[in-house]
Amino acid sequence: MNSKSKKIAIAIPKYGLTGGAEHFAYELAERLSRNPHYEIHVFANKWQSGSQQITFHKIPIISFPKFLTTISFAFFTERKLSKMNFDVVHAHDRLFNADLFTMHGIPHRIWVHEIRRKSMSLFDYGTWWVEKSLVHSKQCRMFLAVSNVAKDAFIQEYNDVDPGKVHVVPPGVDAGRFQKADRNLCREEVRNRHGINDEDCVILFVSMNFDIKGLDRLIPGIAKLRKNNPGENIKLLVVGKGNEKKYGELARSHGIGDTVVFAGVVDRKRIGNYYAAADLFAMLSRFDTFGM
């Protein structure tokens, strides 16, 4: 590395894996690593990288009891960072200290009360505590929100923070990742893998949170669609992570158990193939900080 290069730390529990925040951090770090003026270090518990120029640091996470999950990642990251000298520490999740904090969501307390409409658990209080520590640390000099929704919620929750420190930096989508795929080959490969016929009309649903993204609304809608179009061969292809048992039972209760196909979590590099293999995309999200 150039002796004058900037040494940058990027912290996120899962790097390069499935999820919007994970994709954002991945694209940022991978692209910065191509610039010889930056020395990139990633602090994560799990990762998947395409660059040989990034140094990874394994951060342990204590997930049992659950309330230690966020606290332990912040604690062990802090301990490692304290032994190294960085020009910039960029947090993509809640730490105790960072120079920059990219907010991929809204403040945790608002998320629990207003979006999930639940009371705070011990895990939620722990996460909220770490978040407040970061926001009020003297080190953090800039807050980057992925949307105006995230910015407004942050200012609402932390009205003692100078609004001039809060900026909107929306993520982007690499459209080329989807355009390069051979549609016919993807269609054949994905459909064969999941037992779907070529003539079937495939409606794609992709999410790592079935509840928030509205799968419970989509399944009854598909049932009504099939009832009104009995001659159509329709399949709902569900990609991602969620309670498959719960939603499988919901599908069966609406008489479309054979219509809903659960594909599970798909590798980030292959997700474009599923879009290419489908005819329609459906997302009835209840809330999105930034809908990709």
CSV table of C-alpha atoms in Angstrom, one decimal:
chain,number,residue,atom,x,y,z
A,1,MET,CA,0.0,0.0,0.0
A,2,ASN,CA,1.1,3.6,-0.6
A,3,SER,CA,2.4,5.1,2.6
A,4,LYS,CA,0.1,8.0,2.0
A,5,SER,CA,-3.0,5.9,1.5
A,6,LYS,CA,-6.0,6.4,3.7
A,7,LYS,CA,-6.7,3.6,6.1
A,8,ILE,CA,-10.4,2.9,6.3
A,9,ALA,CA,-12.3,0.5,8.5
A,10,ILE,CA,-15.8,-0.7,7.5
A,11,ALA,CA,-17.9,-2.5,10.1
A,12,ILE,CA,-20.9,-4.7,9.5
A,13,PRO,CA,-21.8,-8.1,11.0
A,14,LYS,CA,-22.4,-9.8,7.6
A,15,TYR,CA,-20.4,-8.5,4.6
A,16,GLY,CA,-21.3,-9.5,1.0
A,17,LEU,CA,-24.1,-11.8,2.0
A,18,THR,CA,-27.9,-11.5,1.4
A,19,GLY,CA,-29.5,-8.2,2.4
A,20,GLY,CA,-29.7,-4.6,1.3
A,21,ALA,CA,-27.2,-3.2,3.9
A,22,GLU,CA,-24.8,-6.0,3.2
A,23,HIS,CA,-24.9,-5.2,-0.5
A,24,PHE,CA,-24.4,-1.5,0.1
A,25,ALA,CA,-21.3,-2.1,2.3
A,26,TYR,CA,-20.0,-4.7,-0.1
A,27,GLU,CA,-20.2,-2.5,-3.2
A,28,LEU,CA,-18.6,0.5,-1.3
A,29,ALA,CA,-15.7,-1.5,0.1
A,30,GLU,CA,-15.0,-3.5,-3.1
A,31,ARG,CA,-15.0,-0.4,-5.3
A,32,LEU,CA,-12.8,1.6,-2.8
A,33,SER,CA,-10.4,-1.3,-2.6
A,34,ARG,CA,-9.6,-0.8,-6.4
A,35,ASN,CA,-8.2,2.6,-5.6
A,36,PRO,CA,-4.5,2.5,-4.5
A,37,HIS,CA,-5.1,5.5,-2.3
A,38,TYR,CA,-7.3,3.5,0.1
A,39,GLU,CA,-6.4,0.6,2.4
A,40,ILE,CA,-9.6,-1.1,3.2
A,41,HIS,CA,-10.3,-3.2,6.3
A,42,VAL,CA,-13.6,-5.0,7.0
A,43,PHE,CA,-14.7,-6.0,10.5
A,44,ALA,CA,-17.4,-8.6,10.2
A,45,ASN,CA,-18.6,-11.9,11.7
A,46,LYS,CA,-19.3,-13.5,8.3
A,47,TRP,CA,-18.2,-12.4,4.8
A,48,GLN,CA,-18.0,-13.1,1.2
A,49,SER,CA,-15.6,-11.0,-0.9
A,50,GLY,CA,-14.5,-10.7,-4.5
A,51,SER,CA,-11.5,-8.5,-3.8
A,52,GLN,CA,-8.0,-9.6,-2.8
A,53,GLN,CA,-7.2,-6.0,-1.7
A,54,ILE,CA,-9.4,-6.1,1.4
A,55,THR,CA,-8.1,-7.2,4.9
A,56,PHE,CA,-10.8,-9.0,6.9
A,57,HIS,CA,-11.0,-9.1,10.7
A,58,LYS,CA,-13.2,-11.7,12.3
A,59,ILE,CA,-15.5,-10.3,15.0
A,60,PRO,CA,-17.2,-12.8,17.4
A,61,ILE,CA,-20.9,-12.4,18.1
A,62,ILE,CA,-22.5,-13.8,21.3
A,63,SER,CA,-26.1,-14.6,20.1
A,64,PHE,CA,-27.2,-16.4,23.3
A,65,PRO,CA,-28.6,-14.9,25.3
A,66,LYS,CA,-30.0,-12.9,22.4
A,67,PHE,CA,-29.7,-9.5,24.0
A,68,LEU,CA,-25.9,-9.7,23.7
A,69,THR,CA,-26.0,-10.0,19.9
A,70,THR,CA,-25.6,-6.3,19.1
A,71,ILE,CA,-23.7,-5.5,22.2
A,72,SER,CA,-21.1,-8.2,21.6
A,73,PHE,CA,-20.4,-7.1,18.0
A,74,ALA,CA,-20.0,-3.5,19.1
A,75,PHE,CA,-17.7,-4.5,22.0
A,76,PHE,CA,-15.4,-6.8,20.1
A,77,THR,CA,-15.2,-4.4,17.2
A,78,GLU,CA,-14.3,-1.6,19.5
A,79,ARG,CA,-11.6,-3.7,21.2
A,80,LYS,CA,-10.0,-4.5,17.8
A,81,LEU,CA,-10.3,-1.0,16.5
A,82,SER,CA,-8.6,0.4,19.6
A,83,LYS,CA,-5.4,-1.5,18.7
A,84,MET,CA,-5.2,-0.1,15.2
A,85,ASN,CA,-5.0,3.4,13.8
A,86,PHE,CA,-7.6,4.2,11.1
A,87,ASP,CA,-8.2,7.5,9.3
A,88,VAL,CA,-11.9,6.7,9.0
A,89,VAL,CA,-14.2,4.2,10.8
A,90,HIS,CA,-17.4,3.7,8.8
A,91,ALA,CA,-20.2,1.8,10.7
A,92,HIS,CA,-22.9,0.1,8.7
A,93,ASP,CA,-24.4,-1.2,12.0
A,94,ARG,CA,-24.5,-0.1,15.6
A,95,LEU,CA,-21.1,0.3,17.2
A,96,PHE,CA,-20.0,2.3,20.3
A,97,ASN,CA,-17.9,4.6,18.2
A,98,ALA,CA,-17.3,5.5,14.6
A,99,ASP,CA,-16.6,8.5,12.4
A,100,LEU,CA,-19.4,7.8,9.9
A,101,PHE,CA,-22.6,5.9,10.5
A,102,THR,CA,-24.7,4.8,7.5
A,103,MET,CA,-28.3,4.3,8.7
A,104,HIS,CA,-29.8,1.6,6.6
A,105,GLY,CA,-32.9,1.7,8.7
A,106,ILE,CA,-34.7,3.9,11.1
A,107,PRO,CA,-33.8,4.3,14.8
A,108,HIS,CA,-34.4,1.0,16.6
A,109,ARG,CA,-37.0,2.3,19.1
A,110,ILE,CA,-39.2,3.7,16.4
A,111,TRP,CA,-38.8,0.5,14.4
A,112,VAL,CA,-40.0,-1.6,17.3
A,113,HIS,CA,-42.9,0.7,18.4
A,114,GLU,CA,-44.2,2.2,15.2
A,115,ILE,CA,-43.4,-0.4,12.5
A,116,ARG,CA,-43.4,-3.8,14.3
A,117,ARG,CA,-45.9,-2.4,16.8
A,118,LYS,CA,-44.4,-4.4,19.7
A,119,SER,CA,-43.0,-3.6,23.1
A,120,MET,CA,-39.3,-3.4,23.7
A,121,SER,CA,-37.6,-6.7,24.6
A,122,LEU,CA,-34.2,-7.1,26.4
A,123,PHE,CA,-32.6,-7.5,22.9
A,124,ASP,CA,-34.3,-4.3,21.7
A,125,TYR,CA,-33.1,-2.3,24.8
A,126,GLY,CA,-29.5,-3.6,24.2
A,127,THR,CA,-29.6,-2.6,20.6
A,128,TRP,CA,-31.1,0.8,21.4
A,129,TRP,CA,-28.4,1.4,24.0
A,130,VAL,CA,-25.5,0.7,21.5
A,131,GLU,CA,-27.2,2.9,19.0
A,132,LYS,CA,-27.5,5.8,21.4
A,133,SER,CA,-23.9,5.4,22.4
A,134,LEU,CA,-22.8,5.8,18.8
A,135,VAL,CA,-25.1,8.7,18.0
A,136,HIS,CA,-23.9,10.6,21.1
A,137,SER,CA,-20.2,9.7,20.9
A,138,LYS,CA,-17.9,12.6,20.3
A,139,GLN,CA,-16.1,10.6,17.5
A,140,CYS,CA,-19.1,10.4,15.2
A,141,ARG,CA,-19.1,13.4,13.0
A,142,MET,CA,-21.5,12.5,10.2
A,143,PHE,CA,-24.7,10.4,9.8
A,144,LEU,CA,-25.5,9.1,6.4
A,145,ALA,CA,-29.2,8.1,5.8
A,146,VAL,CA,-30.2,6.0,2.8
A,147,SER,CA,-33.4,8.0,2.3
A,148,ASN,CA,-35.3,11.0,3.5
A,149,VAL,CA,-37.5,8.6,5.5
A,150,ALA,CA,-34.5,7.4,7.5
A,151,LYS,CA,-33.2,11.0,7.9
A,152,ASP,CA,-36.5,12.3,9.2
A,153,ALA,CA,-36.9,9.5,11.6
A,154,PHE,CA,-33.4,9.9,12.9
A,155,ILE,CA,-33.9,13.7,13.5
A,156,GLN,CA,-37.2,12.9,15.2
A,157,GLU,CA,-35.5,10.4,17.6
A,158,TYR,CA,-32.3,12.3,18.1
A,159,ASN,CA,-33.3,16.0,18.0
A,160,ASP,CA,-30.3,17.0,20.0
A,161,VAL,CA,-28.0,16.1,17.1
A,162,ASP,CA,-27.1,18.9,14.7
A,163,PRO,CA,-29.2,18.3,11.5
A,164,GLY,CA,-26.3,19.6,9.5
A,165,LYS,CA,-24.5,16.4,10.3
A,166,VAL,CA,-27.2,14.2,8.7
A,167,HIS,CA,-27.0,13.7,5.0
A,168,VAL,CA,-28.9,11.5,2.5
A,169,VAL,CA,-26.8,9.1,0.4
A,170,PRO,CA,-29.2,6.7,-1.4
A,171,PRO,CA,-27.8,3.3,-2.4
A,172,GLY,CA,-27.8,2.3,-6.1
A,173,VAL,CA,-28.5,-0.9,-8.0
A,174,ASP,CA,-26.0,-2.4,-10.4
A,175,ALA,CA,-28.4,-3.0,-13.3
A,176,GLY,CA,-25.7,-4.7,-15.3
A,177,ARG,CA,-25.8,-7.6,-12.9
A,178,PHE,CA,-29.3,-8.4,-14.2
A,179,GLN,CA,-28.9,-7.4,-17.8
A,180,LYS,CA,-25.9,-9.7,-18.4
A,181,ALA,CA,-27.9,-12.8,-17.5
A,182,ASP,CA,-29.1,-15.1,-20.4
A,183,ARG,CA,-32.8,-15.0,-19.8
A,184,ASN,CA,-33.6,-18.3,-21.6
A,185,LEU,CA,-30.8,-20.2,-19.7
A,186,CYS,CA,-31.8,-18.7,-16.4
A,187,ARG,CA,-35.4,-19.5,-17.0
A,188,GLU,CA,-34.7,-23.1,-17.8
A,189,GLU,CA,-32.2,-23.6,-14.9
A,190,VAL,CA,-34.3,-21.9,-12.1
A,191,ARG,CA,-37.6,-23.5,-13.2
A,192,ASN,CA,-36.1,-27.0,-13.5
A,193,ARG,CA,-34.5,-26.6,-10.0
A,194,HIS,CA,-37.8,-25.8,-8.4
A,195,GLY,CA,-40.1,-28.1,-10.4
A,196,ILE,CA,-41.8,-25.2,-12.3
A,197,ASN,CA,-42.9,-25.7,-15.9
A,198,ASP,CA,-41.9,-23.4,-18.7
A,199,GLU,CA,-45.5,-22.4,-19.5
A,200,ASP,CA,-46.2,-21.5,-15.9
A,201,CYS,CA,-46.6,-17.8,-15.1
A,202,VAL,CA,-44.1,-17.2,-12.3
A,203,ILE,CA,-44.6,-14.4,-9.8
A,204,LEU,CA,-41.4,-13.6,-7.9
A,205,PHE,CA,-41.2,-12.5,-4.2
A,206,VAL,CA,-37.8,-11.7,-2.7
A,207,SER,CA,-37.3,-10.8,0.9
A,208,MET,CA,-35.3,-11.5,4.1
A,209,ASN,CA,-38.4,-10.5,6.2
A,210,PHE,CA,-41.6,-12.1,5.0
A,211,ASP,CA,-43.7,-10.4,7.6
A,212,ILE,CA,-42.7,-6.8,6.9
A,213,LYS,CA,-42.6,-7.4,3.1
A,214,GLY,CA,-46.2,-8.5,3.0
A,215,LEU,CA,-46.2,-12.1,2.1
A,216,ASP,CA,-49.3,-12.5,4.2
A,217,ARG,CA,-51.1,-10.2,1.9
A,218,LEU,CA,-49.7,-11.6,-1.3
A,219,ILE,CA,-50.8,-15.2,-0.7
A,220,PRO,CA,-54.5,-14.4,-0.4
A,221,GLY,CA,-54.1,-12.2,-3.5
A,222,ILE,CA,-52.6,-15.1,-5.5
A,223,ALA,CA,-55.5,-17.3,-4.3
A,224,LYS,CA,-58.0,-14.8,-5.6
A,225,LEU,CA,-56.1,-14.5,-8.9
A,226,ARG,CA,-56.2,-18.3,-9.4
A,227,LYS,CA,-59.9,-18.4,-8.6
A,228,ASN,CA,-60.6,-15.7,-11.1
A,229,ASN,CA,-58.3,-17.3,-13.7
A,230,PRO,CA,-58.8,-21.0,-13.3
A,231,GLY,CA,-57.2,-21.8,-16.7
A,232,GLU,CA,-53.9,-20.1,-15.8
A,233,ASN,CA,-50.9,-22.0,-14.4
A,234,ILE,CA,-49.6,-19.6,-11.8
A,235,LYS,CA,-46.7,-20.1,-9.4
A,236,LEU,CA,-45.5,-17.9,-6.6
A,237,LEU,CA,-41.8,-18.3,-6.2
A,238,VAL,CA,-40.7,-17.1,-2.7
A,239,VAL,CA,-37.0,-16.3,-2.3
A,240,GLY,CA,-35.4,-15.4,1.0
A,241,LYS,CA,-35.6,-16.0,4.7
A,242,GLY,CA,-38.7,-16.3,6.8
A,243,ASN,CA,-41.1,-18.6,8.5
A,244,GLU,CA,-41.8,-21.1,5.6
A,245,LYS,CA,-43.9,-23.3,7.8
A,246,LYS,CA,-46.2,-20.4,8.7
A,247,TYR,CA,-46.7,-19.2,5.2
A,248,GLY,CA,-46.9,-22.7,3.8
A,249,GLU,CA,-49.9,-23.3,6.1
A,250,LEU,CA,-51.4,-20.0,5.0
A,251,ALA,CA,-51.1,-21.0,1.4
A,252,ARG,CA,-52.7,-24.4,2.1
A,253,SER,CA,-55.5,-22.7,4.0
A,254,HIS,CA,-56.3,-20.7,0.9
A,255,GLY,CA,-56.2,-23.8,-1.3
A,256,ILE,CA,-53.0,-22.9,-3.1
A,257,GLY,CA,-50.4,-25.0,-1.3
A,258,ASP,CA,-49.2,-26.4,-4.7
A,259,THR,CA,-48.9,-22.8,-6.1
A,260,VAL,CA,-46.4,-21.4,-3.6
A,261,VAL,CA,-42.7,-22.6,-4.0
A,262,PHE,CA,-40.2,-21.7,-1.4
A,263,ALA,CA,-36.6,-21.4,-2.8
A,264,GLY,CA,-34.9,-20.4,0.4
A,265,VAL,CA,-31.9,-18.0,0.6
A,266,VAL,CA,-30.2,-17.5,-2.8
A,267,ASP,CA,-26.6,-16.4,-3.1
A,268,ARG,CA,-26.2,-12.7,-4.0
A,269,LYS,CA,-24.4,-13.6,-7.2
A,270,ARG,CA,-27.2,-15.8,-8.4
A,271,ILE,CA,-30.2,-13.7,-7.4
A,272,GLY,CA,-30.3,-12.0,-10.9
A,273,ASN,CA,-31.1,-15.4,-12.4
A,274,TYR,CA,-34.3,-15.6,-10.4
A,275,TYR,CA,-35.5,-12.2,-11.7
A,276,ALA,CA,-34.7,-13.4,-15.3
A,277,ALA,CA,-36.6,-16.6,-14.7
A,278,ALA,CA,-39.8,-14.9,-13.5
A,279,ASP,CA,-42.6,-13.2,-15.4
A,280,LEU,CA,-43.8,-10.8,-12.7
A,281,PHE,CA,-42.4,-9.4,-9.5
A,282,ALA,CA,-44.6,-8.7,-6.4
A,283,MET,CA,-43.7,-6.8,-3.2
A,284,LEU,CA,-46.5,-5.6,-0.9
A,285,SER,CA,-44.1,-4.1,1.7
A,286,ARG,CA,-45.5,-2.6,4.8
A,287,PHE,CA,-42.4,-0.5,5.3
A,288,ASP,CA,-39.1,0.2,3.5
A,289,THR,CA,-36.4,2.7,4.4
A,290,PHE,CA,-35.2,2.4,0.9
A,291,GLY,CA,-37.1,0.0,-1.4
A,292,MET,CA,-34.6,-1.6,-3.7
